[in-house]
Short mmCIF file of C-alpha atoms and ligand atoms in Angstrom, two decimals:
data_model
loop_
_atom_site.label_atom_id
_atom_site.label_comp_id
_atom_site.label_asym_id
_atom_site.label_seq_id
_atom_site.Cartn_x
_atom_site.Cartn_y
_atom_site.Cartn_z
CA MET A 1002 -188.53 96.67 11.31
CA THR A 1003 -185.57 97.32 9.10
CA ILE A 1004 -183.05 97.50 11.57
CA ALA A 1005 -181.18 93.90 12.50
CA VAL A 1006 -178.44 93.11 14.90
CA TYR A 1007 -176.29 89.94 14.20
CA PRO A 1008 -174.70 89.54 17.54
CA GLY A 1009 -171.62 86.86 18.44
CA SER A 1010 -168.49 86.46 19.96
CA PHE A 1011 -166.50 86.46 16.50
CA ASP A 1012 -163.70 84.58 18.04
CA PRO A 1013 -162.51 84.40 15.44
CA PRO A 1014 -164.87 85.25 12.69
CA THR A 1015 -165.57 82.22 10.40
CA LEU A 1016 -166.61 81.59 6.86
CA GLY A 1017 -169.64 80.88 8.38
CA HIS A 1018 -170.20 84.10 10.30
CA ILE A 1019 -169.22 86.09 6.72
CA ASP A 1020 -171.93 84.12 4.79
CA ILE A 1021 -174.77 84.77 7.25
CA ALA A 1022 -174.09 88.34 7.45
CA ARG A 1023 -173.97 88.67 3.87
CA ARG A 1024 -177.40 87.13 3.52
CA ALA A 1025 -179.00 88.93 6.40
CA ALA A 1026 -177.61 92.34 4.75
CA GLY A 1027 -179.62 91.61 1.84
CA LEU A 1028 -182.75 91.20 4.19
CA PHE A 1029 -182.60 94.41 6.10
CA ALA A 1030 -181.95 98.11 5.50
CA ARG A 1031 -179.39 98.22 7.92
CA LEU A 1032 -177.28 95.53 9.60
CA VAL A 1033 -175.31 95.86 12.94
CA ILE A 1034 -172.90 93.20 13.82
CA GLY A 1035 -172.83 93.37 17.51
CA VAL A 1036 -169.78 92.05 19.00
CA SER A 1037 -169.79 90.99 22.40
CA THR A 1038 -167.25 92.43 25.00
CA ARG A 1039 -167.63 89.34 27.27
CA PRO A 1040 -167.95 85.99 25.65
CA GLY A 1041 -168.55 82.91 27.64
CA LYS A 1042 -165.38 81.61 27.30
CA ALA A 1043 -161.91 83.12 27.96
CA PRO A 1044 -161.45 84.52 24.47
CA LEU A 1045 -158.54 84.12 21.93
CA PHE A 1046 -158.78 87.34 20.78
CA THR A 1047 -159.36 90.50 22.34
CA LEU A 1048 -162.13 92.74 21.72
CA ASP A 1049 -160.43 95.22 19.75
CA GLU A 1050 -158.78 92.47 17.45
CA ARG A 1051 -162.24 90.77 17.23
CA LEU A 1052 -163.70 94.10 16.36
CA ALA A 1053 -160.96 94.98 13.66
CA MET A 1054 -161.14 91.37 12.25
CA ILE A 1055 -164.75 91.12 11.54
CA ALA A 1056 -165.03 95.01 10.33
CA ARG A 1057 -162.09 94.27 7.78
CA GLU A 1058 -163.54 91.00 6.45
CA LEU A 1059 -166.91 92.25 5.94
CA ALA A 1060 -165.63 95.14 4.12
CA ALA A 1061 -163.13 92.82 1.91
CA ALA A 1062 -166.41 90.74 1.11
CA GLY A 1063 -168.43 93.99 0.33
CA ILE A 1064 -171.06 93.52 2.99
CA ALA A 1065 -172.83 96.58 4.12
CA ALA A 1066 -172.74 96.27 8.07
CA GLU A 1067 -171.72 98.32 11.04
CA VAL A 1068 -169.80 96.81 13.52
CA ARG A 1069 -170.34 97.74 17.34
CA ALA A 1070 -169.32 96.25 20.41
CA PHE A 1071 -171.97 95.68 23.08
CA ASP A 1072 -171.69 94.97 26.98
CA GLY A 1073 -174.31 93.45 28.99
CA LEU A 1074 -177.75 92.59 27.80
CA LEU A 1075 -178.36 91.95 24.10
CA THR A 1076 -181.74 93.23 24.43
CA ASP A 1077 -180.28 96.24 25.80
CA PHE A 1078 -178.15 96.90 22.40
CA THR A 1079 -180.83 96.35 20.22
CA ARG A 1080 -183.32 98.66 21.94
CA ALA A 1081 -180.48 101.14 22.18
CA ILE A 1082 -179.91 101.18 18.15
CA GLY A 1083 -183.62 100.51 17.32
CA ALA A 1084 -183.12 97.29 15.91
CA GLY A 1085 -186.54 95.02 16.00
CA THR A 1086 -184.70 91.82 14.91
CA ILE A 1087 -181.99 89.89 15.98
CA VAL A 1088 -180.11 87.48 13.23
CA ARG A 1089 -178.64 84.20 14.37
CA GLY A 1090 -177.10 81.25 12.14
CA LEU A 1091 -178.32 77.65 12.73
CA ARG A 1092 -175.93 75.08 11.83
CA GLY A 1093 -178.06 72.20 13.51
CA ALA A 1094 -180.37 70.81 16.01
CA MET A 1095 -177.79 71.71 18.87
CA ASP A 1096 -177.70 75.31 17.97
CA PHE A 1097 -181.53 75.11 17.87
CA ASP A 1098 -181.50 73.86 21.51
CA TYR A 1099 -179.08 76.48 22.60
CA GLU A 1100 -180.79 79.44 20.85
CA GLN A 1101 -184.41 78.81 21.21
CA PRO A 1102 -184.66 79.86 24.84
CA GLN A 1103 -182.49 82.95 24.41
CA ALA A 1104 -184.86 83.83 21.18
CA ALA A 1105 -187.78 83.39 23.73
CA LEU A 1106 -186.65 85.09 26.83
CA ASN A 1107 -185.12 88.03 24.50
CA ARG A 1108 -188.65 88.58 23.00
CA ARG A 1109 -190.08 88.52 26.46
CA ILE A 1110 -187.47 91.11 28.09
CA GLY A 1111 -186.77 93.04 24.87
CA GLY A 1112 -190.12 94.27 24.22
CA GLY A 1113 -191.05 91.94 21.62
CA VAL A 1114 -187.68 92.05 19.59
CA GLU A 1115 -187.79 88.94 17.33
CA THR A 1116 -185.11 86.55 16.33
CA ILE A 1117 -184.84 84.96 12.94
CA PHE A 1118 -182.70 82.00 12.28
CA LEU A 1119 -180.66 81.38 8.83
CA ALA A 1120 -179.98 78.04 8.00
CA ALA A 1121 -176.25 77.50 7.56
CA ASP A 1122 -174.96 76.96 4.11
CA PRO A 1123 -174.42 73.20 3.94
CA ALA A 1124 -170.71 73.76 2.87
CA LEU A 1125 -170.23 75.89 5.91
CA GLN A 1126 -172.53 73.82 8.39
CA PRO A 1127 -169.31 72.19 10.48
CA ILE A 1128 -167.62 75.01 11.05
CA SER A 1129 -167.32 76.99 14.40
CA SER A 1130 -165.04 79.27 16.15
CA THR A 1131 -164.43 76.76 18.76
CA LEU A 1132 -163.50 74.16 16.41
CA VAL A 1133 -161.40 76.51 14.11
CA LYS A 1134 -159.36 77.16 17.47
CA GLU A 1135 -159.16 73.59 18.62
CA ILE A 1136 -157.57 72.82 15.02
CA ALA A 1137 -155.28 75.64 15.12
CA ARG A 1138 -154.41 74.99 18.32
CA GLY A 1139 -153.44 71.18 17.53
CA GLY A 1140 -151.44 72.66 14.57
CA GLY A 1141 -153.88 72.01 11.75
CA ALA A 1142 -154.92 73.97 8.85
CA VAL A 1143 -157.90 76.23 9.12
CA ASP A 1144 -157.44 77.34 5.56
CA GLY A 1145 -160.90 77.17 3.84
CA LEU A 1146 -162.98 77.45 7.43
CA VAL A 1147 -161.96 81.16 7.84
CA PRO A 1148 -160.94 84.02 5.72
CA PRO A 1149 -156.96 83.84 4.72
CA GLY A 1150 -156.45 86.96 6.82
CA ILE A 1151 -158.14 85.54 9.80
CA ALA A 1152 -156.09 82.09 9.31
CA ALA A 1153 -152.72 84.40 9.35
CA GLU A 1154 -153.82 85.93 12.65
CA ILE A 1155 -154.54 82.67 14.59
CA ARG A 1156 -151.19 81.40 13.47
CA ALA A 1157 -149.43 84.63 14.76
CA LYS A 1158 -151.51 84.44 17.93
CA LEU A 1159 -150.56 80.92 18.86
CA ALA A 1160 -146.91 81.16 17.59
O1 PNS B 301 -171.00 83.87 19.13
P1 PNS B 301 -171.77 83.48 20.35
O2 PNS B 301 -170.54 83.08 21.45
O3 PNS B 301 -172.45 82.12 19.97
O4 PNS B 301 -172.74 84.44 20.85
C1 PNS B 301 -173.43 84.88 21.74
C2 PNS B 301 -173.99 85.86 22.33
C3 PNS B 301 -172.99 86.69 22.37
C4 PNS B 301 -175.05 86.32 21.17
C5 PNS B 301 -175.00 85.57 23.53
O5 PNS B 301 -173.91 85.14 24.60
C6 PNS B 301 -175.62 86.94 24.14
O6 PNS B 301 -176.50 87.16 23.29
N1 PNS B 301 -174.85 87.31 25.28
C7 PNS B 301 -175.48 88.70 25.65
C8 PNS B 301 -175.97 88.65 27.13
C9 PNS B 301 -177.58 88.34 27.08
O7 PNS B 301 -177.94 89.13 26.55
N2 PNS B 301 -177.81 87.18 27.58
C10 PNS B 301 -179.40 87.00 27.81
C11 PNS B 301 -179.91 85.93 26.54
S1 PNS B 301 -181.53 85.48 27.13
#
């Protein structure tokens, strides 16, 4: 299977996301970034903003990937685009505990679709969209956690 999906909320995209996308793009013939239309928590950025941000930052980083929104089940999206693999980044044991049942159930309901996990780069391991937003809401600097353009957009959104 040479088509992979890297799904997420990307609210906002972080340097960790960009690193996983770069590494995944090197492993598959085609990488599709699946941006969830319905993130679990109330998103800071709209779907259109999240699509535009991740597409722009991938292009800026020279990463060959398509960006698409998906609604509903991830496995319906993987089936629709003919992807056999889901890519997720793992920062630590808590991520694994969250991801493992989803990988197992996606395989069960998704016709055998596999999830592969890429271990986060140690330098990027503590970064999450949630903590980036928390730092920014508290007035802290998020430079070095997200691409520079994203940091500016977070500041503008919270201003
Ligand atoms: O970046 P996130 O918020 O960790 O991404 C989570 C996401 C969007 C990948 C996950 O919530 C998801 O796959 N949502 C789609 C709904 C779905 O298929 N749920 C069943 C999982 S077994």
